[in-house]
Coordinates of C-alpha atoms and ligand atoms in Angstrom, one line a residue:
M1 CA 17.7 -11.7 1.9
S2 CA 16.0 -9.1 4.2
K3 CA 13.2 -10.3 6.3
E4 CA 9.5 -8.6 5.5
V5 CA 9.2 -6.3 7.7
T6 CA 6.2 -5.0 9.8
E7 CA 6.5 -0.9 8.9
P8 CA 4.6 1.3 11.4
R9 CA 1.4 2.7 9.5
D10 CA 2.6 6.3 8.6
E11 CA 2.8 8.0 4.6
F12 CA 5.4 5.4 3.5
Q13 CA 3.3 2.6 4.0
E14 CA 0.4 4.4 2.9
L15 CA 2.5 5.2 -0.7
L16 CA 3.7 1.5 -0.2
D17 CA 0.3 0.3 -0.8
T18 CA -0.6 1.3 -3.7
L19 CA 2.2 0.1 -5.7
P20 CA 2.6 -2.5 -7.6
K21 CA 4.3 -5.9 -5.7
Q22 CA 6.2 -9.0 -7.0
R23 CA 8.4 -11.4 -4.9
H24 CA 11.4 -11.1 -5.7
F25 CA 13.9 -14.4 -5.3
D26 CA 15.3 -13.2 -2.4
G27 CA 11.4 -14.1 -0.7
P28 CA 10.7 -10.0 0.1
Y29 CA 8.6 -8.1 -1.9
R30 CA 9.6 -5.5 -4.2
Y31 CA 7.3 -2.8 -4.7
H32 CA 6.8 -0.9 -8.6
Y33 CA 7.6 2.1 -7.9
K34 CA 9.0 5.0 -10.1
D35 CA 9.5 2.6 -13.3
F36 CA 11.8 0.9 -10.4
W37 CA 11.4 -2.9 -7.9
C38 CA 12.7 -2.2 -5.5
S39 CA 12.4 -3.1 -1.3
S40 CA 10.4 -1.3 0.8
Y41 CA 13.7 -0.7 2.8
A42 CA 14.6 1.1 0.3
V43 CA 11.5 3.3 -0.5
R44 CA 12.2 4.5 3.3
G45 CA 15.3 6.2 1.7
I46 CA 14.4 7.1 -1.6
I47 CA 11.9 9.7 -0.7
P48 CA 14.0 11.4 1.6
F49 CA 16.8 11.3 -0.3
Q50 CA 14.4 13.1 -3.4
R51 CA 13.4 15.3 -1.3
H52 CA 16.2 16.9 0.1
F53 CA 19.4 16.2 -1.1
E54 CA 21.4 18.9 -2.1
A55 CA 24.7 17.9 -4.3
H56 CA 27.7 20.4 -4.7
D57 CA 29.4 20.6 -8.1
S58 CA 32.2 18.6 -6.6
D59 CA 31.0 16.1 -5.0
I60 CA 31.0 12.3 -6.9
L61 CA 28.7 10.3 -6.8
L62 CA 29.0 6.2 -7.6
A63 CA 26.0 4.6 -9.8
T64 CA 25.4 1.0 -9.4
L65 CA 23.7 -2.0 -10.0
P66 CA 23.7 -4.4 -7.2
K67 CA 26.6 -6.4 -7.8
S68 CA 28.0 -4.9 -10.3
G69 CA 31.7 -4.1 -8.6
T70 CA 30.0 -1.7 -6.6
T71 CA 32.6 -2.3 -3.3
W72 CA 35.5 -2.9 -6.1
L73 CA 34.9 1.0 -7.2
K74 CA 34.2 2.6 -3.7
A75 CA 37.9 1.3 -2.8
L76 CA 39.3 2.1 -6.2
I77 CA 37.0 5.9 -5.9
F78 CA 38.1 6.6 -1.9
S79 CA 41.6 5.1 -2.5
I80 CA 42.7 7.9 -5.5
V81 CA 41.0 10.9 -3.9
N82 CA 42.4 10.2 -0.6
R83 CA 45.7 9.8 -1.8
T84 CA 47.9 12.6 -0.1
K85 CA 44.9 12.8 3.2
F86 CA 46.2 9.1 3.9
P87 CA 49.4 7.0 2.7
L88 CA 47.8 3.6 1.3
S89 CA 50.6 2.0 3.9
Q90 CA 48.1 4.1 6.2
S91 CA 45.0 3.9 4.0
P92 CA 41.6 3.2 5.6
L93 CA 40.2 0.5 3.5
L94 CA 42.9 -1.4 5.7
T95 CA 41.1 -1.7 8.3
T96 CA 37.1 -0.3 6.8
N97 CA 35.2 -2.3 4.4
P98 CA 34.5 0.1 2.0
H99 CA 31.4 0.9 2.1
E100 CA 31.5 2.7 5.1
L101 CA 34.0 5.2 4.1
V102 CA 31.5 5.3 0.8
R103 CA 27.3 5.2 1.5
F104 CA 25.4 4.8 0.6
F105 CA 21.9 7.6 0.2
E106 CA 19.1 5.0 0.2
F107 CA 20.4 2.2 2.4
D108 CA 22.2 4.2 4.9
L109 CA 23.1 8.3 5.3
Y110 CA 18.2 8.6 4.2
S111 CA 17.2 5.5 6.3
K112 CA 18.5 6.4 9.5
D113 CA 17.3 10.2 8.6
E114 CA 15.2 12.2 6.9
K115 CA 17.0 15.2 6.5
P116 CA 21.2 13.9 8.1
N117 CA 23.6 17.2 7.5
L118 CA 25.7 15.8 4.9
E119 CA 27.2 19.8 4.6
D120 CA 30.4 19.2 7.3
L121 CA 31.8 15.9 4.9
P122 CA 34.8 16.6 3.8
C123 CA 35.4 18.4 0.1
P124 CA 35.1 16.2 -2.2
R125 CA 31.8 14.7 -0.7
I126 CA 31.3 10.4 -1.8
F127 CA 28.3 9.3 -2.3
A128 CA 26.8 5.9 -4.0
T129 CA 23.2 4.9 -4.5
H130 CA 21.6 2.1 -7.0
V131 CA 18.3 4.2 -8.1
P132 CA 17.9 4.4 -11.2
Y133 CA 19.0 8.2 -13.1
N134 CA 15.5 8.7 -13.7
A135 CA 15.0 8.7 -10.2
L136 CA 17.7 10.6 -9.2
P137 CA 17.1 14.5 -7.3
Q138 CA 16.5 17.0 -9.3
S139 CA 19.5 18.6 -7.9
I140 CA 21.7 16.4 -8.6
V141 CA 21.0 16.3 -12.4
N142 CA 21.1 20.4 -12.5
S143 CA 24.6 19.8 -10.8
R144 CA 28.2 19.6 -12.0
C145 CA 28.6 16.9 -9.6
R146 CA 30.7 14.1 -11.5
I147 CA 29.1 10.9 -12.3
V148 CA 30.7 7.0 -12.1
Y149 CA 28.5 4.3 -13.4
I150 CA 29.8 1.0 -13.9
G151 CA 27.9 -2.7 -15.7
R152 CA 28.2 -5.5 -15.5
N153 CA 26.8 -8.8 -17.6
P154 CA 23.7 -9.6 -17.2
L155 CA 24.2 -12.9 -16.7
D156 CA 27.2 -12.9 -14.6
Q157 CA 25.3 -10.0 -11.9
F158 CA 22.4 -12.5 -12.2
I159 CA 24.5 -14.8 -10.7
S160 CA 26.5 -12.6 -9.0
Y161 CA 23.3 -11.6 -6.7
W162 CA 21.7 -15.6 -6.3
H163 CA 25.5 -16.6 -5.1
F164 CA 24.8 -13.3 -2.6
V165 CA 21.1 -14.3 -1.5
L166 CA 21.8 -17.6 -0.8
K167 CA 25.0 -16.9 1.5
N168 CA 22.6 -14.0 3.7
Q169 CA 19.1 -15.6 4.3
Y170 CA 17.3 -15.0 7.8
E171 CA 17.1 -18.5 8.5
N172 CA 13.2 -19.7 7.4
S173 CA 13.0 -17.6 4.5
E174 CA 10.8 -18.3 1.1
T175 CA 13.2 -18.7 -1.3
F176 CA 12.8 -19.5 -5.3
S177 CA 15.2 -22.0 -7.0
L178 CA 17.4 -20.5 -9.1
D179 CA 15.2 -21.3 -12.7
E180 CA 12.9 -19.7 -11.7
G181 CA 15.1 -16.4 -10.0
F182 CA 15.9 -16.6 -13.6
E183 CA 12.3 -16.3 -14.4
L184 CA 11.5 -13.0 -12.8
F185 CA 15.3 -11.7 -14.1
C186 CA 14.1 -12.2 -17.7
R187 CA 11.0 -10.1 -16.4
G188 CA 12.7 -7.2 -15.4
I189 CA 11.8 -8.0 -11.0
Q190 CA 15.5 -7.6 -9.8
N191 CA 15.9 -4.6 -7.1
F192 CA 16.0 -1.7 -8.6
G193 CA 15.3 -3.9 -12.0
P194 CA 14.6 -3.5 -15.5
F195 CA 18.8 -3.8 -15.4
W196 CA 18.0 -3.1 -19.2
D197 CA 15.9 0.6 -17.9
H198 CA 19.6 0.6 -15.5
V199 CA 21.9 0.1 -17.8
L200 CA 19.9 2.2 -20.6
G201 CA 19.6 4.8 -18.5
Y202 CA 23.0 6.4 -17.5
W203 CA 24.2 4.7 -20.2
G204 CA 22.2 7.2 -22.3
A205 CA 23.7 10.1 -19.6
S206 CA 26.9 8.6 -20.8
I207 CA 26.0 9.8 -23.8
E208 CA 24.9 13.6 -23.5
S209 CA 27.3 14.8 -20.5
Q210 CA 30.6 14.2 -19.6
K211 CA 30.0 14.5 -15.7
V212 CA 29.6 10.9 -16.5
L213 CA 31.7 8.4 -16.5
F214 CA 30.2 4.8 -17.5
L215 CA 32.1 1.9 -17.0
K216 CA 32.0 -2.6 -17.5
Y217 CA 33.4 -4.5 -14.8
E218 CA 34.8 -6.5 -17.5
D219 CA 37.0 -3.9 -19.0
L220 CA 38.3 -3.4 -15.1
K221 CA 39.2 -7.1 -15.4
E222 CA 41.2 -6.2 -18.5
D223 CA 43.1 -4.1 -17.1
V224 CA 43.2 -1.5 -14.2
T225 CA 45.3 0.6 -14.2
S226 CA 44.5 2.2 -17.3
H227 CA 41.1 2.5 -15.7
V228 CA 42.5 3.9 -12.5
R229 CA 43.9 6.3 -14.9
K230 CA 40.8 7.5 -16.4
L231 CA 38.9 8.2 -13.5
A232 CA 41.6 10.0 -11.0
E233 CA 41.9 11.8 -14.5
F234 CA 37.7 12.1 -14.7
M235 CA 36.8 12.6 -11.3
G236 CA 39.9 15.4 -11.2
F237 CA 42.5 14.5 -9.5
P238 CA 44.8 13.2 -12.3
F239 CA 48.3 11.3 -11.9
S240 CA 51.2 13.6 -11.2
V241 CA 54.6 12.7 -13.0
E242 CA 56.0 12.4 -9.8
E243 CA 53.2 9.5 -8.6
E244 CA 53.8 8.6 -12.0
K245 CA 57.0 7.2 -11.6
Q246 CA 56.7 6.4 -7.5
E247 CA 53.6 3.5 -9.1
L248 CA 51.0 4.7 -7.4
V249 CA 48.4 3.8 -9.6
K250 CA 49.6 0.3 -9.9
Q251 CA 49.8 0.5 -5.8
I252 CA 46.1 2.1 -5.6
S253 CA 45.7 -1.3 -7.7
N254 CA 46.6 -3.7 -6.2
L255 CA 45.1 -1.8 -2.6
C256 CA 41.7 -2.9 -4.4
S257 CA 42.5 -5.7 -6.1
F258 CA 39.5 -8.7 -5.1
E259 CA 42.5 -10.3 -3.3
N260 CA 44.2 -8.0 -1.0
L261 CA 40.5 -6.2 0.1
K262 CA 39.0 -10.5 0.9
N263 CA 41.7 -11.4 2.3
L264 CA 42.1 -7.8 5.2
E265 CA 40.8 -9.1 8.2
V266 CA 37.8 -6.6 8.2
N267 CA 36.3 -8.3 5.6
R268 CA 36.7 -11.3 6.8
V269 CA 35.3 -11.9 10.3
G270 CA 32.5 -11.6 11.5
G271 CA 31.1 -7.7 10.7
R272 CA 28.7 -7.0 8.7
L273 CA 26.4 -4.0 6.6
V274 CA 23.0 -4.4 7.8
P275 CA 22.0 -7.5 10.2
V276 CA 22.3 -10.3 7.8
V277 CA 24.4 -9.3 5.4
Q278 CA 28.6 -10.2 6.0
Y279 CA 31.5 -8.0 4.5
S280 CA 32.5 -11.4 3.0
S281 CA 30.2 -12.2 0.8
L282 CA 30.8 -9.6 -0.5
F283 CA 33.6 -11.0 -1.9
R284 CA 33.2 -13.9 -3.7
K285 CA 35.3 -15.4 -7.0
G286 CA 35.8 -11.8 -8.5
Q287 CA 35.7 -13.4 -12.0
V288 CA 34.2 -13.2 -15.6
G289 CA 32.1 -15.5 -16.3
D290 CA 31.3 -18.0 -13.6
W291 CA 27.7 -17.7 -14.7
A292 CA 28.5 -20.7 -17.3
N293 CA 28.2 -22.5 -14.2
H294 CA 25.3 -22.1 -13.2
L295 CA 23.7 -21.5 -16.1
S296 CA 22.4 -23.9 -18.8
P297 CA 23.7 -22.4 -22.3
S298 CA 19.4 -21.8 -23.4
M299 CA 19.1 -20.1 -20.4
A300 CA 22.0 -17.2 -21.3
D301 CA 20.1 -17.4 -25.7
R302 CA 17.3 -16.4 -23.8
L303 CA 19.0 -13.8 -21.7
E304 CA 20.8 -12.6 -24.3
K305 CA 17.7 -12.5 -26.5
I306 CA 16.2 -10.2 -24.3
M307 CA 19.8 -7.8 -23.7
E308 CA 20.3 -7.5 -28.1
E309 CA 16.5 -6.6 -28.3
K310 CA 16.0 -4.3 -25.9
L311 CA 19.6 -3.0 -25.6
G312 CA 19.7 -2.4 -29.3
G313 CA 20.5 0.8 -31.5
S314 CA 22.1 2.1 -28.8
G315 CA 25.5 1.0 -29.1
L316 CA 25.9 -0.6 -26.0
T317 CA 27.2 -4.3 -25.1
F318 CA 28.0 -6.5 -22.6
Ligands
A3P401 P1 30.6 -12.4 -7.6 O1 29.5 -12.8 -7.1 O2 30.4 -12.4 -9.1 O3 32.4 -12.9 -6.8 P2 29.1 -5.3 -5.4 O4 30.2 -5.4 -5.2 O5 28.5 -4.5 -6.1 O6 28.2 -6.2 -5.5 O7 29.2 -6.7 -6.4 C1 30.0 -7.9 -6.2 C2 30.7 -8.1 -6.2 O8 32.1 -8.1 -7.2 C3 31.4 -10.7 -6.6 O9 31.1 -10.6 -8.1 C4 32.4 -9.5 -5.8 O10 33.2 -10.6 -5.3 C5 32.5 -8.3 -7.3 N1 33.9 -8.1 -5.7 C6 34.1 -7.3 -4.9 N2 35.1 -6.7 -4.8 C7 36.1 -6.8 -6.0 C8 37.9 -6.3 -6.0 N3 37.8 -5.7 -5.3 N4 37.8 -5.9 -7.6 C9 36.8 -7.2 -8.3 N5 35.3 -8.2 -7.6 C10 35.1 -7.4 -7.5

């Protein structure tokens, strides 16, 4: 998806030269930085993020692996927190992609500016990241900010990523077959992965600390409204009796539903997150279990065994 860029030689390039690298299934290299795999572009944002970000106790941070429900959660968190500021009929979500409303540290805020001014943002500040728990800046770990994590079944996450790569390719970029991509995934080589380390990092944190809420995509699909309430309480914005009477929980769930967001003009036509990522590619099927249409039973068995081995004893299952 992201094309190999010839970077100017600087401290980042010197660091990249020392890191193990592997081709990712979208073509370009991923670098093994601090025990996880990521693109050179991400490393350039992650380092200043780790160095300079100062968390506030009131901050809300969404953490995910790509293709796990990030866009959905950005929309839900933004809508819950800002519901008194914007009536739902005038929600910025109706005209703005969720990624513009809740921005990524590594791809956006710190990739454009080494020290962005984040102090003037309205409170609570809401941010997003794909960075694993162990690589978050100390100021986040030490603060009382709240972290919402959403994980997804790895088979569906892999297939979702696979389609995302197909849709957002540079012309002529070298890509891998589905089998080769799956092989890399099973070896832990994926953006911000291995998968198991990423989910276990946040899972462990959610057991140790009340400031981390661990959600699963599949649970939200099954019952979104009870999760909207749970999220609101966790973030310190519970629904009042009056709001419950007005069915605000249902209205927010509907506003942020796959069908609604996918069909909004802003998400259908033209918009792009970075030059190659079309907004429309963020909304594909939004289903649980689509992997079965693409992966053989033996591939699924293989990944399920890996998951049993890696997650075994943690209490976490997908
Ligand atoms: P599929 O490719 O399986 O359809 P992310 O936002 O982390 O990139 O995740 C993208 C996945 O979430 C895609 O999955 C996408 O269709 C799905 N998705 C996007 N918006 C959604 C929503 N509002 N509700 C449910 N799923 C959504």
